[in-house]
Coordinates of C-alpha atoms in Angstrom, one line a residue:
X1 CA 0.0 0.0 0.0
X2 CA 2.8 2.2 0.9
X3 CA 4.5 1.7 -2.1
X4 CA 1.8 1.9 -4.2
X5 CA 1.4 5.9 -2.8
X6 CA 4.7 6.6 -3.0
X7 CA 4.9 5.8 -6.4
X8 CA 1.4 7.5 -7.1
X9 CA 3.2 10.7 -5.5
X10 CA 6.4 10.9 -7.5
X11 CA 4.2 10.3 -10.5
X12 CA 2.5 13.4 -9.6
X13 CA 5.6 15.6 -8.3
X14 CA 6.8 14.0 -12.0
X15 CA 3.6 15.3 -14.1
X16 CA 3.9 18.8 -12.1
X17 CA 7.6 19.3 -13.3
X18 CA 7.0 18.4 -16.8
X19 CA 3.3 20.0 -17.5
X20 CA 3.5 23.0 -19.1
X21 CA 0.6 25.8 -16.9
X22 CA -0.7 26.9 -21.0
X23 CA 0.3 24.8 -23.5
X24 CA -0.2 27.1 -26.3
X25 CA 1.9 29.7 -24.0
X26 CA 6.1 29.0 -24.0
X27 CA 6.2 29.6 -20.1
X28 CA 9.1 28.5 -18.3
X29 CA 8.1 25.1 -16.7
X30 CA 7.5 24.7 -13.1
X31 CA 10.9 22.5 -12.9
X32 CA 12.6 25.2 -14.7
X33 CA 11.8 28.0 -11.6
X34 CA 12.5 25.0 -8.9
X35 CA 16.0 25.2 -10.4
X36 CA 17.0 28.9 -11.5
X37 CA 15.5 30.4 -8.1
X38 CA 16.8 29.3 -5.5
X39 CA 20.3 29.1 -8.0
X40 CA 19.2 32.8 -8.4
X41 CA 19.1 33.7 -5.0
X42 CA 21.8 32.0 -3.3
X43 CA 24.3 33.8 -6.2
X44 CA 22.6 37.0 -5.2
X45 CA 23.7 36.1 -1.2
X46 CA 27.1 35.4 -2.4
X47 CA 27.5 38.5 -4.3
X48 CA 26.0 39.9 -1.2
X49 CA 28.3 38.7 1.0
X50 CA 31.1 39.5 -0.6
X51 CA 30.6 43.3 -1.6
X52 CA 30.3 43.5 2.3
X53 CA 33.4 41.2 2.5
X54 CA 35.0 43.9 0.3
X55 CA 34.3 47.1 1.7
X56 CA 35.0 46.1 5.9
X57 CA 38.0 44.4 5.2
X58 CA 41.3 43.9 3.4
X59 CA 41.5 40.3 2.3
X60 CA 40.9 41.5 -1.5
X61 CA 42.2 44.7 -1.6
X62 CA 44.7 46.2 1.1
X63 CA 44.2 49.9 1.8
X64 CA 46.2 52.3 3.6
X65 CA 45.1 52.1 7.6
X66 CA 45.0 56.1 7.2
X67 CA 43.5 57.3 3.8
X68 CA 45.4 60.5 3.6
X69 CA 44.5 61.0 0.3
X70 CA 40.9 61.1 0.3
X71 CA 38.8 64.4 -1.2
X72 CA 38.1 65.3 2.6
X73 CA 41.9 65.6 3.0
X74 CA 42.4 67.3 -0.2
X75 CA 39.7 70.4 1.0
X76 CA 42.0 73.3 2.1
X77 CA 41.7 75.0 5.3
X78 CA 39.2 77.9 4.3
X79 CA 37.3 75.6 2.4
X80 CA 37.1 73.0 6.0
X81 CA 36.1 76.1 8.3
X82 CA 33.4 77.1 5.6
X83 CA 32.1 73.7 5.4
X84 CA 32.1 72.8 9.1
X85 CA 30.6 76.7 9.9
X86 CA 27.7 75.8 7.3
X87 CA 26.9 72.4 9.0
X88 CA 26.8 73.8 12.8
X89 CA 23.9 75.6 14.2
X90 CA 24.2 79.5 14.6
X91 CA 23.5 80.6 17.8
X92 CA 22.4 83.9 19.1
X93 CA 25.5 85.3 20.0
X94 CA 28.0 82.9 18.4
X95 CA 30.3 84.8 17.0
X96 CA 34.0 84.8 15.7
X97 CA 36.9 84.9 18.6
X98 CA 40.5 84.9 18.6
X99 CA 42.4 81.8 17.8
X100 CA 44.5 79.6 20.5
X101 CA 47.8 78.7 19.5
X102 CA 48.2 74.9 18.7
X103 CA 50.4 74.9 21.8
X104 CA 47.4 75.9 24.0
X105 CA 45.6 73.0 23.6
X106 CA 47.9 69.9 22.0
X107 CA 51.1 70.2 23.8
X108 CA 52.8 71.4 27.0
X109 CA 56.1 70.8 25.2
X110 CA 57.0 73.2 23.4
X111 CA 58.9 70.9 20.8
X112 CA 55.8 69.4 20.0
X113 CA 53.1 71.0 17.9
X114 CA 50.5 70.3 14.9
X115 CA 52.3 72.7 13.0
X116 CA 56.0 71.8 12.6
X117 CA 55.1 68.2 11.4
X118 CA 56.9 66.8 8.1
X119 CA 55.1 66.1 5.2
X120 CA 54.9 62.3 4.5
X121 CA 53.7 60.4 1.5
X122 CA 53.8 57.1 2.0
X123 CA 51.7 54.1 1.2
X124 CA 50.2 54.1 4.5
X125 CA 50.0 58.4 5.1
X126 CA 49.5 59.1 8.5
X127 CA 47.0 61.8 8.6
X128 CA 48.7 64.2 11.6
X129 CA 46.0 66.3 12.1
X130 CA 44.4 65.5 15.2
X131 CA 41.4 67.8 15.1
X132 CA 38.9 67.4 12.4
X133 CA 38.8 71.4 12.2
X134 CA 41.1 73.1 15.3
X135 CA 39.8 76.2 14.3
X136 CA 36.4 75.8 14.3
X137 CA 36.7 73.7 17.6
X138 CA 38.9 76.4 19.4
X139 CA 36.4 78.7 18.6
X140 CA 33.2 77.0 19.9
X141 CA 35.1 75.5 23.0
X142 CA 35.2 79.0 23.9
X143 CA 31.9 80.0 23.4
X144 CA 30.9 76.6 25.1
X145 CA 32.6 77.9 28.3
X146 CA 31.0 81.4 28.0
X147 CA 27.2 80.7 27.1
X148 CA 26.7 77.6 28.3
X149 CA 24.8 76.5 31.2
X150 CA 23.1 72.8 32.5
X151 CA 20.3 72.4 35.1
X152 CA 20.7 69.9 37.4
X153 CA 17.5 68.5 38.7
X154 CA 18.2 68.9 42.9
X155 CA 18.1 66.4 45.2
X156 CA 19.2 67.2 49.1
X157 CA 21.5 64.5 51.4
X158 CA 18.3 63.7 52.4
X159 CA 16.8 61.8 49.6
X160 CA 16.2 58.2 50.2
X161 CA 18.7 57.8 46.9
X162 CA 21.1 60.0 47.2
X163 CA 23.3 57.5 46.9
X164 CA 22.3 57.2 43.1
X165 CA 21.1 60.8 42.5
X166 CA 24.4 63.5 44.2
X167 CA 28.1 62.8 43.7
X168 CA 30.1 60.1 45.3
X169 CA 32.1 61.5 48.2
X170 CA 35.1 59.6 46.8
X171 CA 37.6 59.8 44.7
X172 CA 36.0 57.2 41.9
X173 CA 38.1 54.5 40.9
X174 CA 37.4 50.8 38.6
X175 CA 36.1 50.4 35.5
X176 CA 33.0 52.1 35.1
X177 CA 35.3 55.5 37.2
X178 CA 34.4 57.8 33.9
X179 CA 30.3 58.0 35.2
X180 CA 31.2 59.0 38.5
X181 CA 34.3 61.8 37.6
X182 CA 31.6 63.2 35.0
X183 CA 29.0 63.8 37.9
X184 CA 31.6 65.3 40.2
X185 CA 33.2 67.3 37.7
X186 CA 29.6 68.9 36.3
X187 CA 28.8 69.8 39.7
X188 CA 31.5 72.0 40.7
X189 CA 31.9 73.4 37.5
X190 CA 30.9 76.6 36.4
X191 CA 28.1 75.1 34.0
X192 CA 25.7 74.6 36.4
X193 CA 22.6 76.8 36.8
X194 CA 20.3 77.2 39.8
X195 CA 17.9 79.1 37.4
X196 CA 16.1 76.4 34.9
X197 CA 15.2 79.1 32.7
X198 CA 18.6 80.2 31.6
X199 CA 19.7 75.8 31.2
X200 CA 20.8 74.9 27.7
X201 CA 20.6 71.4 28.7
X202 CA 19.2 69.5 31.6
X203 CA 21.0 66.4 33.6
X204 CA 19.1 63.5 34.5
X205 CA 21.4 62.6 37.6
X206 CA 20.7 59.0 38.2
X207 CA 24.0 56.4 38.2
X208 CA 23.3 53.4 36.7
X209 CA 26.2 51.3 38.3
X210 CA 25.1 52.6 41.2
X211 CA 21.7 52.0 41.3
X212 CA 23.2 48.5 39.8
X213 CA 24.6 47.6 43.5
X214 CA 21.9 49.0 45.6
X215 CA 20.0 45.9 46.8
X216 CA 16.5 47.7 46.9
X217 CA 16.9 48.6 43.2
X218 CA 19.3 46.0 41.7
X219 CA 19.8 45.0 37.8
X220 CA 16.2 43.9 37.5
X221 CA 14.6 47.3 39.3
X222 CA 16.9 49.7 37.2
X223 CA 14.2 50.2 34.2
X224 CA 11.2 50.7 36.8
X225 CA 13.2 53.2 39.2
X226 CA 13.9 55.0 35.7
X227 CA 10.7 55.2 34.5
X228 CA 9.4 56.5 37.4
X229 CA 11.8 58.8 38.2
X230 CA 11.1 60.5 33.8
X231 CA 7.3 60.3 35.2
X232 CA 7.7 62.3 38.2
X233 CA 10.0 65.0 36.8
X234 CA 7.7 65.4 33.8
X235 CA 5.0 65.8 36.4
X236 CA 6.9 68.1 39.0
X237 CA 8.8 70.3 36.6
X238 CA 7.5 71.7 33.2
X239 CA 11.2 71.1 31.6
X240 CA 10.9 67.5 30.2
X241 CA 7.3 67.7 28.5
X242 CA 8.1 70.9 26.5
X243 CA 10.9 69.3 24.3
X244 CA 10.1 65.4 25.3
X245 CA 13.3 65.1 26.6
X246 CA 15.3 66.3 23.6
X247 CA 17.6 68.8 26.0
X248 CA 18.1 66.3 28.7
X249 CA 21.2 64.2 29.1
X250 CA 22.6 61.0 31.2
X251 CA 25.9 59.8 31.7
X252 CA 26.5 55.7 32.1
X253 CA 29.5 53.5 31.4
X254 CA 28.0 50.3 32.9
X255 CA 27.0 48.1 29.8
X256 CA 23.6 47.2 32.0
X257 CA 22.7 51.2 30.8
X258 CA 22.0 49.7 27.3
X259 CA 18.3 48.4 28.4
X260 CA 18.2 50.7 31.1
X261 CA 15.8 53.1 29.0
X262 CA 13.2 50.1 28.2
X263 CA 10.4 51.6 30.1
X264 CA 11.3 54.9 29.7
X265 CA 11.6 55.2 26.1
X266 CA 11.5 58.7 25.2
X267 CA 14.8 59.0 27.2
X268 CA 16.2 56.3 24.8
X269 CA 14.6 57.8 21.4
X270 CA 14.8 61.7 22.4
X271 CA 17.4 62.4 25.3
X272 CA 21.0 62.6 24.5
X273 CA 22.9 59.6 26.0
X274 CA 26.6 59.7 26.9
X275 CA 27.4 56.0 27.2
X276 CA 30.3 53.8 27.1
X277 CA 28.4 51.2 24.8
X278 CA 28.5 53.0 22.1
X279 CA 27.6 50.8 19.2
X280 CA 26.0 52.2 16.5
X281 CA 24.7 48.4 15.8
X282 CA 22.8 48.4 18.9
X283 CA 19.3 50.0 18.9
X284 CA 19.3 52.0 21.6
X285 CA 22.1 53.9 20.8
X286 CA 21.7 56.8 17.9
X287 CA 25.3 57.8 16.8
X288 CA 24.1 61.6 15.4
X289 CA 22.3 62.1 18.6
X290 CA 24.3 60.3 21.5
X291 CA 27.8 60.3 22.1
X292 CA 30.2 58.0 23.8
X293 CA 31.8 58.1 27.0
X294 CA 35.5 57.6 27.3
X295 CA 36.1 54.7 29.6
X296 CA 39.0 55.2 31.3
X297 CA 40.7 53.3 34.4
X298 CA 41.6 56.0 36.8
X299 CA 45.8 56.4 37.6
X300 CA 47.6 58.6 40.1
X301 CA 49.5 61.0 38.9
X302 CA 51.3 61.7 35.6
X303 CA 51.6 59.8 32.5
X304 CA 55.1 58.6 31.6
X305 CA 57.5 60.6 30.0
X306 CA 58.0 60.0 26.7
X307 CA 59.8 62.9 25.0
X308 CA 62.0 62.1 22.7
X309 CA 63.1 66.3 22.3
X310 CA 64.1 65.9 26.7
X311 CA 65.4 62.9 26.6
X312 CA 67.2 62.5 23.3
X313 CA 66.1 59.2 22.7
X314 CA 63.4 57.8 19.5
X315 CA 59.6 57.4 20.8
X316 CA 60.3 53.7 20.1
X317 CA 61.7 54.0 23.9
X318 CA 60.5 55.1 26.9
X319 CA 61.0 56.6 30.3
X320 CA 58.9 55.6 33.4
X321 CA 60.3 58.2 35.3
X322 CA 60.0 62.2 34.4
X323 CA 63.5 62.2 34.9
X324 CA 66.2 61.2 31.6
X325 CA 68.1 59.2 34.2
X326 CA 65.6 57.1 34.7
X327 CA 66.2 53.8 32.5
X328 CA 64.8 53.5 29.0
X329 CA 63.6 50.5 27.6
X330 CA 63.0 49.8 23.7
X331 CA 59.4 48.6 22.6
X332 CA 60.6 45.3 21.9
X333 CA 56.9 43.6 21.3
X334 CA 55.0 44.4 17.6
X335 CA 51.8 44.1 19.5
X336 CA 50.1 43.4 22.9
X337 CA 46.8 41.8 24.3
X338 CA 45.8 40.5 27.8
X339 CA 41.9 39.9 28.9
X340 CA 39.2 36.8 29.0
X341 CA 38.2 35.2 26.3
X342 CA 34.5 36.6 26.6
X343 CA 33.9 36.8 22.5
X344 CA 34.2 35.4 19.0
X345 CA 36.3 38.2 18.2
X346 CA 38.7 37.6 21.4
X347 CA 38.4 34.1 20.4
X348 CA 39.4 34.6 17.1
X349 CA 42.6 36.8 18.0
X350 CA 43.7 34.1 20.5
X351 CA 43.1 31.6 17.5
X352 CA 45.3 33.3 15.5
X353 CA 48.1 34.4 17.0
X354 CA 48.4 32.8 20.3
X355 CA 51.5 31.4 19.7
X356 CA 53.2 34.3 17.8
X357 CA 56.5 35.8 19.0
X358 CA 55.6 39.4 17.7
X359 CA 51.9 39.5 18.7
X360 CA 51.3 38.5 22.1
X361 CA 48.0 37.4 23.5
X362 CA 47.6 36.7 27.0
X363 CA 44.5 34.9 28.1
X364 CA 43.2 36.1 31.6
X365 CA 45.6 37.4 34.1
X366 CA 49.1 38.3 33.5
X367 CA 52.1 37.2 35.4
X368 CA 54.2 40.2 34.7
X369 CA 53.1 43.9 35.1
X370 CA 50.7 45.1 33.0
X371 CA 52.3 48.9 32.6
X372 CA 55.7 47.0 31.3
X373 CA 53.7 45.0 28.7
X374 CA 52.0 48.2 27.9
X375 CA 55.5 50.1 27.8
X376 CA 57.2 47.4 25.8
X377 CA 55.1 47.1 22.7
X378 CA 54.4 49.2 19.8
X379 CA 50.9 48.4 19.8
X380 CA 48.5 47.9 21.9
X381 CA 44.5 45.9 21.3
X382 CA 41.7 47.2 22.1
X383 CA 39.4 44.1 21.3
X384 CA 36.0 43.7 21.7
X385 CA 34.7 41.9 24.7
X386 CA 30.8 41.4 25.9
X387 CA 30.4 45.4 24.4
X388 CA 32.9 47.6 21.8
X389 CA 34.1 49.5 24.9
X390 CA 37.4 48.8 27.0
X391 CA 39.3 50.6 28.9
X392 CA 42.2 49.5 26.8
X393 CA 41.8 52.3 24.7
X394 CA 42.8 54.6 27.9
X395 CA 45.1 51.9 29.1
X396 CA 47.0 52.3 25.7
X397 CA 47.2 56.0 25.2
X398 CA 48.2 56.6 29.0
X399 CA 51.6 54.6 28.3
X400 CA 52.5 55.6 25.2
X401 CA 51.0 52.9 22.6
X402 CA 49.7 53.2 19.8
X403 CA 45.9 51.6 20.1
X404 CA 44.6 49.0 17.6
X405 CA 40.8 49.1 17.6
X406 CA 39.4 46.1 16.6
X407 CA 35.3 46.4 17.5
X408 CA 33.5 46.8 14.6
X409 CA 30.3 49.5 14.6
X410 CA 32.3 51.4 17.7
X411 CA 31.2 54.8 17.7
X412 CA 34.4 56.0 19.4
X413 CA 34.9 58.7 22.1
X414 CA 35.4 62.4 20.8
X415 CA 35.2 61.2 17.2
X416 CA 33.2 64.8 16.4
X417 CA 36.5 66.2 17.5
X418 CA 39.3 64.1 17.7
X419 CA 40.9 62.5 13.7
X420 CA 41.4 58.5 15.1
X421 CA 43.1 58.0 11.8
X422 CA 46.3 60.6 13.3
X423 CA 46.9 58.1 16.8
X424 CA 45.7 54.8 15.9
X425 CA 44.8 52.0 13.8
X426 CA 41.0 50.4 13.7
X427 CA 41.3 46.7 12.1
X428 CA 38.2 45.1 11.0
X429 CA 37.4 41.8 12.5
X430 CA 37.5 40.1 9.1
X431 CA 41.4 41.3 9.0
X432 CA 42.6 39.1 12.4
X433 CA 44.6 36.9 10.5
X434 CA 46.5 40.0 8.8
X435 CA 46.8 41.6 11.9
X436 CA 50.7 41.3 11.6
X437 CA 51.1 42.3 7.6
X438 CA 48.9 45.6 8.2
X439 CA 51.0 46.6 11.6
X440 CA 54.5 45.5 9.6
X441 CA 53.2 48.1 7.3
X442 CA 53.6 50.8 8.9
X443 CA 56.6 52.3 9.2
X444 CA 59.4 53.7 11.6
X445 CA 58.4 57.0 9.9
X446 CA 55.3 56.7 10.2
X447 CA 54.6 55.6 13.6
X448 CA 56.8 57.8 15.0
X449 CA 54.0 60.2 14.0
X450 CA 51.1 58.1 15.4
X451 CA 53.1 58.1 18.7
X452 CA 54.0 61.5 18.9
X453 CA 50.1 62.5 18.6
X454 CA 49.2 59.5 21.0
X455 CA 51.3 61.9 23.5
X456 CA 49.6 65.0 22.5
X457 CA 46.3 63.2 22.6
X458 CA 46.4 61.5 26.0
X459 CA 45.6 64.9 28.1
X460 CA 41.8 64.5 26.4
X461 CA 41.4 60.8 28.4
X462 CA 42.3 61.6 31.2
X463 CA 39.6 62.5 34.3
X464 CA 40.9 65.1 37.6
X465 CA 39.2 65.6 40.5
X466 CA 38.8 69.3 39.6
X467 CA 38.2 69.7 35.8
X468 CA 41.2 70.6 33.7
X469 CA 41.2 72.4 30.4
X470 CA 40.6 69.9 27.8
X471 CA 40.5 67.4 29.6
X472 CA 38.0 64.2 29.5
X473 CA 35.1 65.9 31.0
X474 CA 35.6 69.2 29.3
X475 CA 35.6 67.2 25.7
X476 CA 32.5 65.1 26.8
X477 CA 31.1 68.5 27.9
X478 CA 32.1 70.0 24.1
X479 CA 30.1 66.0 22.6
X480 CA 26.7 67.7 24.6
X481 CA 27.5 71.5 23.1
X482 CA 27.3 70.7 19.8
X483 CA 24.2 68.5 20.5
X484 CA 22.1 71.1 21.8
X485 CA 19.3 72.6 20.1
X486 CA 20.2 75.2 17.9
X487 CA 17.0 77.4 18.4
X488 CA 16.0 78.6 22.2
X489 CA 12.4 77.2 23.2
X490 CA 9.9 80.2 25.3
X491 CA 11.7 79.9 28.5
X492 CA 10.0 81.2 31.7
X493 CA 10.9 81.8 35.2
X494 CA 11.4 79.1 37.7
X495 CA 8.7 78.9 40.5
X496 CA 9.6 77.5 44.0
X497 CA 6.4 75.9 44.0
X498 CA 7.6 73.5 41.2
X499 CA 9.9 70.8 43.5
X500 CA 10.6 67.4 42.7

C-alpha cells in the first residue's frame, strides 16, 4: 500500500515538473523556476556577501590604515572652516573669537606641535591632524565655556537615593570610574545653573552602576526606578514635557545602561545619551544624537615621560620616570593583548596568534606587570569583549602605545573632535589573521608620527578631581555643546512651587 502511494506521489511531483501551466503559451516550466531560483538567490547572497566582505576588510584589496588621500583631506583649510561653519547651528551670540595657538591645547612641550610636522607620503599616510577642524573647535570650546549653562535636577542629602542621585564622596576609581568623575566634575563646575530658565541642557542625575549595586533597586529594578523617576519630573517640573526630553542628558558606562531606558523610552529615542556602549549596531544607541563616553581606568598622577626632544632618545623608547636618568627600555613587542576570552572576536585573536613571537595574546591574568607589557610594545588591542568598549583604549594611550581598535560599529569617544586616523589604527574583525602584515606596514616613519600624537592626545582621556582644560570631562562637555538645540524654546521663570 505504501508503495503503491509513493509511487502515485512521485508520478505526480513527475507530471507537475513536466506540465506546461498553458500549453499554447512557451512559459518556463514549473521544474525550470524550482531550479533557477533558488540558484538565483543563493548567487545574489554570495555576491552579497562578498561586496560586504570587500568594503569592511582587506582580504581582497589592502588599503592604507590612514587614507590621507581622500577628497576630505584634499579640502584646504578655508574651504574645511566654511564647510564645518555651514553644517553647525548658529546661535544667538555665536560669533568669531581669537584663535589659540596649537600649543594651548595639544602640547605642553613646546617641541611638539600640529604645526612643525613633516610632510609624509607614503603608502600608508599618516594623517597628523588631530582635530577634524582646530579652528572651528577652538572657537566654539570657547563660546561653550561662556554661554553655556546645565540644570541639574536637585536632590538634598536627604533623599532616600542620594546615593544614586548626588556625587560620590570619593575619589572614583574601577572600570566604570568615567560616570562618577563626570557627575563630580559637572557639579563643581561653572556650567551649572540654579535658574532652569537660563539651562541649555538639563542632567538627569541618576547612576546606573550605582543603582546596579543597591539591593532595593538592583539589575532587575533599574528600568522601573527609571521610568518613574522621567514620570515624576515630567510631572513636578514643566522642563521635560516641552521638548520630550530632547535637552536632557545622562551619563552611564555600565553596559547594564544599554536596556536601562526600556520603560522609559522617550529618554532612549529623544534624550541625548553619553554611554560607554556606544555601538551604532545596537538599537538603543543613535550615533548623530548620542555620544560616547570615554572609559577610562583611573591612575595617580602623571603619565610617563615620553619625549623624545628631553630625553634625546626615539619614541620607540620610553622613560617611566619624568627624569632622563631614569632607565629607558626599547618597545621590543609588535603588538600586545591580555583579557578573557568573553567573544568570538577575542576568540578569534587568540586563535590566531596565540603562539606568535611578535603579537602577544595573554589569556586572563598576567604574570608580569601590565604597565611593562604596555611600555614594551608598539601596539597595543583594544578588542571587543561582551560590548565595543574597553578601557584598553585609555590603558593604551596613557603609556604611550599606539591603540589598535578592533570592534566593529564602535562609535568612538570624541570622534566629532578628535581625527582616530592621526593616533591609531582600527582593524576590521575580518582582518585578524593580517593583523601582523597591516601593523608590519607601517613604518618607523610613520609611527613615530602616530606616537607623537598619542602623547599629545592623552591629556583629552584623562579625568581630575577638579576639571582641567581639555580634559575628559571638558571634551565630553564639548560632545553635549554641539548637540544642543540650535534654536531657544519660550523659556519662563522658575517657580519655588515646582519641586521634585
Amino acid at each position: 500500500m505504501s508503495h503503491t502511494m509513493a509511487a502515485s506521489s512521485f508520478h505526480l511531483l513527475h507530471a507537475l515538473l513536466t506540465r506546461r501551466r498553458d500549453p499554447s503559451h512557451h512559459s518556463p516550466t514549473l521544474k525550470s523556476w524550482f531550479f533557477f531560483l533558488p540558484t538565483t538567490l543563493a548567487l545574489t547572497t554570495s555576491l552579497l556577501i562578498l561586496l560586504y566582505i570587500s568594503s569592511t576588510s582587506n582580504l581582497f584589496f589592502v588599503y592604507p590604515h590612514n587614507l590621507a588621500n581622500t577628497a576630505a583631506a584634499s579640502i584646504n583649510r578655508e574651504e574645511r572652516a566654511r564647510v564645518s561653519s555651514r553644517s553647525s547651528p548658529k546661535l544667538p551670540g555665536f560669533r568669531k573669537i581669537p584663535r589659540f595657538t596649537d600649543r594651548d591645547i595639544v602640547s605642553e612641550d613646546p617641541g611638539i606641535s600640529i604645526s612643525n610636522m613633516d610632510s609624509h607620503h607614503g603608502i600608508h599616510s599618516v594623517d597628523k591632524e588631530l582635530f577634524h577642524d582646530r579652528d572651528v573647535f577652538l572657537e566654539n570650546y570657547k563660546e561653550m565655556n561662556r554661554s553655556l549653562k546645565v540644570f541639574v535636577y536637585p536632590h538634598s542629602r536627604d533623599d532616600p537615593f542620594a546615593n544614586v542621585l548626588l556625587p560620590v564622596d570619593f575619589e572614583p576609581g574601577g572600570n566604570y570610574a568615567s560616570e562618577s568623575y563626570f557627575k563630580k566634575n559637572l557639579y563643581s563646575s561653572h556650567f551649572i545653573t540654579e535658574d532652569p530658565s537660563t539651562a541649555d541642557l538639563f542632567f538627569l542625575p541618576f547612576s546606573i552602576a550605582r543603582l546596579r549595586h543597591d539591593p532595593r533597586v538592583g539589575i532587575d529594578g533599574i528600568q522601573d526606578f527609571i521610568g518613574n523617576y522621567i514620570f515624576n519630573i515630567s510631572r513636578d517640573y514643566p522642563y521635560w514635557n516641552r521638548s520630550g526630553g530632547a535637552d536632557h542628558f545622562y551619563v552611564a558606562c555600565h553596559s547594564i545602561g544599554r536596556t536601562a531606558m526600556e520603560k522609559a523610552v522617550q529618554v532612549k529615542n529623544n534624550a541625548i545619551q553619553i554611554v560607554c556602549t556606544s555601538s551604532y549596531y545596537l538599537s538603543f544607541y543613535t550615533a548623530h544624537k548620542d555620544a560616547s563616553l570615554p572609559q577610562i581606568w583611573p591612575r595617580q598622577g602623571n603619565p610617563p615621560n615620553l619625549d623624545r626632544e628631553r630625553c634625546g632618545k626615539p619614541f620607540q623608547y620610553y622613560s617611566i620616570h619624568c627624569s632622563c636618568l631614569s632607565i629607558t627600555y626599547f618597545r621590543s613587542k609588535l603588538a600586545f593583548f591580555a583579557g578573557s576570552i568573553n567573544s568570538p572576536v577575542r576568540q578569534k585573536l587568540l586563535q590566531t596568534w596565540q603562539n606568535d613571537s611578535d603579537i602577544t595574546v595573554h589569556l586572563g591574568y598576567l604574570s608580569t606587570s601590565y604597565a611593562e607589557e604596555l611600555l614594551s610594545s608598539k601596539f597595543c588591542l583594544h578588542v571587543k569583549g561582551f560590548e565595543v568598549n574597553t578601557a584598553r583604549i585609555g590603558d593604551a594611550l596613557y603609556y604611550g602605545c599606539v591603540p589598535v581598535i578592533i570592534a566593529n560599529h564602535y562609535d568612538l569617544p570624541f570622534q566629532d573632535i578628535l581625527n582616530w586616523k592621526s593616533f591609531s589604527i582600527v582593524v576590521a574583525t575580518l582582518d585578524i589573521p593580517l593583523l601582523k602584515k597591516i601593523l608590519r606596514s607601517v613604518s618607523d616613519s610613520e609611527y613615530t608620527e602616530l606616537q607623537k600624537n598619542v602623547v599629545k592626545v592623552r591629556k583629552h582621556f584623562q579625568w581630575h578631581l577638579l576639571p582641567v582644560d581639555y580634559d575628559a570631562f571638558y571634551l565630553v562637555i564639548y560632545e553635549l555643546w554641539i548637540r544642543r538645540s540650535s534654536s531657544r524654546i519660550n523659556r519662563f521663570k522658575y517657580s519655588p512651587y515646582l519641586r521634585w
